[in-house]
Amino acid sequence: MKLIVLDRDGVINEHSEQFVKSPEEWIPIPGSLEAIAQLTQWGWRVVIATNQSAIGRGLIGMDTLNAIHETMLRRLAEVGGRIHAIFFCPHAEVENCACRKPKPGMLLEIGQRFGVDLSQVPAVGDGIRDIQAAVAAGCRPWLVLTGKGRQTLASGLLPENVTIAEDLAEVARRLTESP
């Protein structure tokens, strides 16, 4: 099974420092939905792993998160894409849970649920926490330069062996062109 794990904000949709708090605020990054469709058509199972502390902070409820995800799934279906599962951490950082990235809890759960060796799973993010979680879980970390990606790259904090791509479209292209 070919499995890929994507962060949501900054990878699939535009990042917002004020959080994405409604379906109307969920704005796809140009080419990202088509990239997921390409991966889907090439037999990849696409899974999202996203920190959603807006829930823990009381900024949105589960109904709003579900509405945001429904919008994303509908827009993806329109271009032939599919998300196989969405994993999210609803906790605020102060709660010190095991699932919030940079901890690997969400990714480890994905590996267990799908029965895959995470060392073969690309994990794509735009922030250092995404990369740290991928490394801690034993995934193949990819940094996209959308969202916070350029700042993450400039920070000098990236560990070795991180693959860098301009955006999710480049990730999809490289993964579907390689043998």
mmCIF file with all atom_site columns, C-alpha atoms in Angstrom, residues 33-154:
data_model
loop_
_atom_site.group_PDB
_atom_site.id
_atom_site.type_symbol
_atom_site.label_atom_id
_atom_site.label_alt_id
_atom_site.label_comp_id
_atom_site.label_asym_id
_atom_site.label_entity_id
_atom_site.label_seq_id
_atom_site.pdbx_PDB_ins_code
_atom_site.Cartn_x
_atom_site.Cartn_y
_atom_site.Cartn_z
_atom_site.occupancy
_atom_site.B_iso_or_equiv
_atom_site.pdbx_formal_charge
_atom_site.auth_seq_id
_atom_site.auth_comp_id
_atom_site.auth_asym_id
_atom_site.auth_atom_id
_atom_site.pdbx_PDB_model_num
ATOM 1   C CA . LEU A 1 33  ? -6.441  19.667 -4.859 1.00 0.00 ? 33  LEU A CA 1
ATOM 2   C CA . GLU A 1 34  ? -5.253  18.513 -8.272 1.00 0.00 ? 34  GLU A CA 1
ATOM 3   C CA . ALA A 1 35  ? -2.087  17.124 -6.635 1.00 0.00 ? 35  ALA A CA 1
ATOM 4   C CA . ILE A 1 36  ? -4.192  15.030 -4.253 1.00 0.00 ? 36  ILE A CA 1
ATOM 5   C CA . ALA A 1 37  ? -6.280  13.872 -7.219 1.00 0.00 ? 37  ALA A CA 1
ATOM 6   C CA . GLN A 1 38  ? -3.084  12.849 -9.029 1.00 0.00 ? 38  GLN A CA 1
ATOM 7   C CA . LEU A 1 39  ? -1.896  10.885 -5.997 1.00 0.00 ? 39  LEU A CA 1
ATOM 8   C CA . THR A 1 40  ? -5.318  9.247  -5.661 1.00 0.00 ? 40  THR A CA 1
ATOM 9   C CA . GLN A 1 41  ? -5.325  8.257  -9.329 1.00 0.00 ? 41  GLN A CA 1
ATOM 10  C CA . TRP A 1 42  ? -1.858  6.721  -8.969 1.00 0.00 ? 42  TRP A CA 1
ATOM 11  C CA . GLY A 1 43  ? -3.076  4.496  -6.124 1.00 0.00 ? 43  GLY A CA 1
ATOM 12  C CA . TRP A 1 44  ? -1.862  6.474  -3.132 1.00 0.00 ? 44  TRP A CA 1
ATOM 13  C CA . ARG A 1 45  ? -3.942  6.544  0.037  1.00 0.00 ? 45  ARG A CA 1
ATOM 14  C CA . VAL A 1 46  ? -3.934  10.124 1.254  1.00 0.00 ? 46  VAL A CA 1
ATOM 15  C CA . VAL A 1 47  ? -4.275  10.786 4.979  1.00 0.00 ? 47  VAL A CA 1
ATOM 16  C CA . ILE A 1 48  ? -4.305  14.117 6.796  1.00 0.00 ? 48  ILE A CA 1
ATOM 17  C CA . ALA A 1 49  ? -2.607  14.658 10.173 1.00 0.00 ? 49  ALA A CA 1
ATOM 18  C CA . THR A 1 50  ? -3.310  18.148 11.479 1.00 0.00 ? 50  THR A CA 1
ATOM 19  C CA . ASN A 1 51  ? -3.047  20.093 14.724 1.00 0.00 ? 51  ASN A CA 1
ATOM 20  C CA . GLN A 1 52  ? -6.344  21.898 15.284 1.00 0.00 ? 52  GLN A CA 1
ATOM 21  C CA . SER A 1 53  ? -5.814  23.777 18.539 1.00 0.00 ? 53  SER A CA 1
ATOM 22  C CA . ALA A 1 54  ? -8.598  26.189 17.574 1.00 0.00 ? 54  ALA A CA 1
ATOM 23  C CA . ILE A 1 55  ? -10.868 23.559 19.150 1.00 0.00 ? 55  ILE A CA 1
ATOM 24  C CA . GLY A 1 56  ? -8.906  23.436 22.411 1.00 0.00 ? 56  GLY A CA 1
ATOM 25  C CA . ARG A 1 57  ? -8.776  27.225 22.482 1.00 0.00 ? 57  ARG A CA 1
ATOM 26  C CA . GLY A 1 58  ? -12.563 27.424 22.125 1.00 0.00 ? 58  GLY A CA 1
ATOM 27  C CA . LEU A 1 59  ? -12.383 29.266 18.776 1.00 0.00 ? 59  LEU A CA 1
ATOM 28  C CA . ILE A 1 60  ? -14.340 26.588 16.898 1.00 0.00 ? 60  ILE A CA 1
ATOM 29  C CA . GLY A 1 61  ? -16.361 23.507 17.757 1.00 0.00 ? 61  GLY A CA 1
ATOM 30  C CA . MET A 1 62  ? -16.406 20.055 16.218 1.00 0.00 ? 62  MET A CA 1
ATOM 31  C CA . ASP A 1 63  ? -19.375 21.013 14.046 1.00 0.00 ? 63  ASP A CA 1
ATOM 32  C CA . THR A 1 64  ? -17.326 23.788 12.444 1.00 0.00 ? 64  THR A CA 1
ATOM 33  C CA . LEU A 1 65  ? -14.275 21.552 11.961 1.00 0.00 ? 65  LEU A CA 1
ATOM 34  C CA . ASN A 1 66  ? -16.521 18.972 10.309 1.00 0.00 ? 66  ASN A CA 1
ATOM 35  C CA . ALA A 1 67  ? -18.014 21.653 8.030  1.00 0.00 ? 67  ALA A CA 1
ATOM 36  C CA . ILE A 1 68  ? -14.509 22.802 7.021  1.00 0.00 ? 68  ILE A CA 1
ATOM 37  C CA . HIS A 1 69  ? -13.521 19.225 6.233  1.00 0.00 ? 69  HIS A CA 1
ATOM 38  C CA . GLU A 1 70  ? -16.767 18.626 4.312  1.00 0.00 ? 70  GLU A CA 1
ATOM 39  C CA . THR A 1 71  ? -15.911 21.627 2.142  1.00 0.00 ? 71  THR A CA 1
ATOM 40  C CA . MET A 1 72  ? -12.426 20.265 1.534  1.00 0.00 ? 72  MET A CA 1
ATOM 41  C CA . LEU A 1 73  ? -13.707 16.769 0.687  1.00 0.00 ? 73  LEU A CA 1
ATOM 42  C CA . ARG A 1 74  ? -16.379 18.126 -1.664 1.00 0.00 ? 74  ARG A CA 1
ATOM 43  C CA . ARG A 1 75  ? -13.863 20.337 -3.491 1.00 0.00 ? 75  ARG A CA 1
ATOM 44  C CA . LEU A 1 76  ? -11.483 17.377 -3.776 1.00 0.00 ? 76  LEU A CA 1
ATOM 45  C CA . ALA A 1 77  ? -14.183 15.101 -5.163 1.00 0.00 ? 77  ALA A CA 1
ATOM 46  C CA . GLU A 1 78  ? -14.905 17.689 -7.857 1.00 0.00 ? 78  GLU A CA 1
ATOM 47  C CA . VAL A 1 79  ? -11.373 17.182 -9.246 1.00 0.00 ? 79  VAL A CA 1
ATOM 48  C CA . GLY A 1 80  ? -11.192 13.420 -8.648 1.00 0.00 ? 80  GLY A CA 1
ATOM 49  C CA . GLY A 1 81  ? -9.285  13.482 -5.361 1.00 0.00 ? 81  GLY A CA 1
ATOM 50  C CA . ARG A 1 82  ? -9.932  11.585 -2.173 1.00 0.00 ? 82  ARG A CA 1
ATOM 51  C CA . ILE A 1 83  ? -8.819  11.721 1.444  1.00 0.00 ? 83  ILE A CA 1
ATOM 52  C CA . HIS A 1 84  ? -8.841  8.282  3.065  1.00 0.00 ? 84  HIS A CA 1
ATOM 53  C CA . ALA A 1 85  ? -8.762  9.526  6.661  1.00 0.00 ? 85  ALA A CA 1
ATOM 54  C CA . ILE A 1 86  ? -8.389  12.713 8.679  1.00 0.00 ? 86  ILE A CA 1
ATOM 55  C CA . PHE A 1 87  ? -6.527  12.562 11.991 1.00 0.00 ? 87  PHE A CA 1
ATOM 56  C CA . PHE A 1 88  ? -6.453  15.702 14.109 1.00 0.00 ? 88  PHE A CA 1
ATOM 57  C CA . CYS A 1 89  ? -5.264  16.866 17.487 1.00 0.00 ? 89  CYS A CA 1
ATOM 58  C CA . PRO A 1 90  ? -7.853  19.167 19.093 1.00 0.00 ? 90  PRO A CA 1
ATOM 59  C CA . HIS A 1 91  ? -5.655  20.071 22.057 1.00 0.00 ? 91  HIS A CA 1
ATOM 60  C CA . ALA A 1 92  ? -4.048  23.397 22.879 1.00 0.00 ? 92  ALA A CA 1
ATOM 61  C CA . GLU A 1 93  ? -0.275  23.300 23.252 1.00 0.00 ? 93  GLU A CA 1
ATOM 62  C CA . VAL A 1 94  ? -0.482  23.738 27.046 1.00 0.00 ? 94  VAL A CA 1
ATOM 63  C CA . GLU A 1 95  ? -2.283  20.382 27.356 1.00 0.00 ? 95  GLU A CA 1
ATOM 64  C CA . ASN A 1 96  ? 0.954   18.548 26.506 1.00 0.00 ? 96  ASN A CA 1
ATOM 65  C CA . CYS A 1 97  ? -0.833  15.634 24.813 1.00 0.00 ? 97  CYS A CA 1
ATOM 66  C CA . ALA A 1 98  ? 0.885   12.829 22.897 1.00 0.00 ? 98  ALA A CA 1
ATOM 67  C CA . CYS A 1 99  ? -0.947  13.528 19.628 1.00 0.00 ? 99  CYS A CA 1
ATOM 68  C CA . ARG A 1 100 ? 0.004   17.161 18.997 1.00 0.00 ? 100 ARG A CA 1
ATOM 69  C CA . LYS A 1 101 ? 2.842   17.603 16.542 1.00 0.00 ? 101 LYS A CA 1
ATOM 70  C CA . PRO A 1 102 ? 5.855   17.773 17.037 1.00 0.00 ? 102 PRO A CA 1
ATOM 71  C CA . LYS A 1 103 ? 5.110   14.617 19.028 1.00 0.00 ? 103 LYS A CA 1
ATOM 72  C CA . PRO A 1 104 ? 4.620   11.569 16.795 1.00 0.00 ? 104 PRO A CA 1
ATOM 73  C CA . GLY A 1 105 ? 1.359   10.253 18.325 1.00 0.00 ? 105 GLY A CA 1
ATOM 74  C CA . MET A 1 106 ? -0.910  10.990 15.348 1.00 0.00 ? 106 MET A CA 1
ATOM 75  C CA . LEU A 1 107 ? 1.557   9.548  12.862 1.00 0.00 ? 107 LEU A CA 1
ATOM 76  C CA . LEU A 1 108 ? 2.129   6.430  14.943 1.00 0.00 ? 108 LEU A CA 1
ATOM 77  C CA . GLU A 1 109 ? -1.631  5.913  15.147 1.00 0.00 ? 109 GLU A CA 1
ATOM 78  C CA . ILE A 1 110 ? -1.891  6.269  11.364 1.00 0.00 ? 110 ILE A CA 1
ATOM 79  C CA . GLY A 1 111 ? 0.823   3.634  10.909 1.00 0.00 ? 111 GLY A CA 1
ATOM 80  C CA . GLN A 1 112 ? -0.975  1.287  13.271 1.00 0.00 ? 112 GLN A CA 1
ATOM 81  C CA . ARG A 1 113 ? -4.447  1.828  11.774 1.00 0.00 ? 113 ARG A CA 1
ATOM 82  C CA . PHE A 1 114 ? -3.246  1.313  8.218  1.00 0.00 ? 114 PHE A CA 1
ATOM 83  C CA . GLY A 1 115 ? -0.765  -1.434 9.113  1.00 0.00 ? 115 GLY A CA 1
ATOM 84  C CA . VAL A 1 116 ? 2.151   0.210  7.323  1.00 0.00 ? 116 VAL A CA 1
ATOM 85  C CA . ASP A 1 117 ? 5.862   0.560  7.927  1.00 0.00 ? 117 ASP A CA 1
ATOM 86  C CA . LEU A 1 118 ? 6.206   4.309  8.463  1.00 0.00 ? 118 LEU A CA 1
ATOM 87  C CA . SER A 1 119 ? 9.762   4.311  7.121  1.00 0.00 ? 119 SER A CA 1
ATOM 88  C CA . GLN A 1 120 ? 8.205   4.065  3.650  1.00 0.00 ? 120 GLN A CA 1
ATOM 89  C CA . VAL A 1 121 ? 5.593   6.794  4.233  1.00 0.00 ? 121 VAL A CA 1
ATOM 90  C CA . PRO A 1 122 ? 6.187   10.357 3.016  1.00 0.00 ? 122 PRO A CA 1
ATOM 91  C CA . ALA A 1 123 ? 4.914   12.912 5.555  1.00 0.00 ? 123 ALA A CA 1
ATOM 92  C CA . VAL A 1 124 ? 4.457   16.373 4.056  1.00 0.00 ? 124 VAL A CA 1
ATOM 93  C CA . GLY A 1 125 ? 4.352   19.570 6.084  1.00 0.00 ? 125 GLY A CA 1
ATOM 94  C CA . ASP A 1 126 ? 5.176   23.256 5.990  1.00 0.00 ? 126 ASP A CA 1
ATOM 95  C CA . GLY A 1 127 ? 6.271   23.760 9.593  1.00 0.00 ? 127 GLY A CA 1
ATOM 96  C CA . ILE A 1 128 ? 9.101   22.525 11.776 1.00 0.00 ? 128 ILE A CA 1
ATOM 97  C CA . ARG A 1 129 ? 6.604   20.689 14.004 1.00 0.00 ? 129 ARG A CA 1
ATOM 98  C CA . ASP A 1 130 ? 5.419   18.662 11.021 1.00 0.00 ? 130 ASP A CA 1
ATOM 99  C CA . ILE A 1 131 ? 8.991   17.716 10.170 1.00 0.00 ? 131 ILE A CA 1
ATOM 100 C CA . GLN A 1 132 ? 9.900   16.890 13.771 1.00 0.00 ? 132 GLN A CA 1
ATOM 101 C CA . ALA A 1 133 ? 6.837   14.644 14.112 1.00 0.00 ? 133 ALA A CA 1
ATOM 102 C CA . ALA A 1 134 ? 7.681   12.887 10.830 1.00 0.00 ? 134 ALA A CA 1
ATOM 103 C CA . VAL A 1 135 ? 11.261  12.248 11.948 1.00 0.00 ? 135 VAL A CA 1
ATOM 104 C CA . ALA A 1 136 ? 10.161  11.067 15.422 1.00 0.00 ? 136 ALA A CA 1
ATOM 105 C CA . ALA A 1 137 ? 7.646   8.639  13.865 1.00 0.00 ? 137 ALA A CA 1
ATOM 106 C CA . GLY A 1 138 ? 10.209  7.324  11.383 1.00 0.00 ? 138 GLY A CA 1
ATOM 107 C CA . CYS A 1 139 ? 8.460   8.705  8.282  1.00 0.00 ? 139 CYS A CA 1
ATOM 108 C CA . ARG A 1 140 ? 10.129  10.213 5.209  1.00 0.00 ? 140 ARG A CA 1
ATOM 109 C CA . PRO A 1 141 ? 9.837   13.983 5.888  1.00 0.00 ? 141 PRO A CA 1
ATOM 110 C CA . TRP A 1 142 ? 8.986   16.396 3.069  1.00 0.00 ? 142 TRP A CA 1
ATOM 111 C CA . LEU A 1 143 ? 8.889   20.182 3.453  1.00 0.00 ? 143 LEU A CA 1
ATOM 112 C CA . VAL A 1 144 ? 6.760   22.222 1.066  1.00 0.00 ? 144 VAL A CA 1
ATOM 113 C CA . LEU A 1 145 ? 7.582   25.905 0.651  1.00 0.00 ? 145 LEU A CA 1
ATOM 114 C CA . THR A 1 146 ? 3.932   26.983 0.801  1.00 0.00 ? 146 THR A CA 1
ATOM 115 C CA . GLY A 1 147 ? 2.351   28.157 4.063  1.00 0.00 ? 147 GLY A CA 1
ATOM 116 C CA . LYS A 1 148 ? 5.168   28.571 6.598  1.00 0.00 ? 148 LYS A CA 1
ATOM 117 C CA . GLY A 1 149 ? 7.555   26.490 4.495  1.00 0.00 ? 149 GLY A CA 1
ATOM 118 C CA . ARG A 1 150 ? 9.917   29.261 3.411  1.00 0.00 ? 150 ARG A CA 1
ATOM 119 C CA . GLN A 1 151 ? 10.292  30.485 7.019  1.00 0.00 ? 151 GLN A CA 1
ATOM 120 C CA . THR A 1 152 ? 10.851  26.900 8.156  1.00 0.00 ? 152 THR A CA 1
ATOM 121 C CA . LEU A 1 153 ? 13.572  26.428 5.561  1.00 0.00 ? 153 LEU A CA 1
ATOM 122 C CA . ALA A 1 154 ? 15.203  29.754 6.486  1.00 0.00 ? 154 ALA A CA 1
#
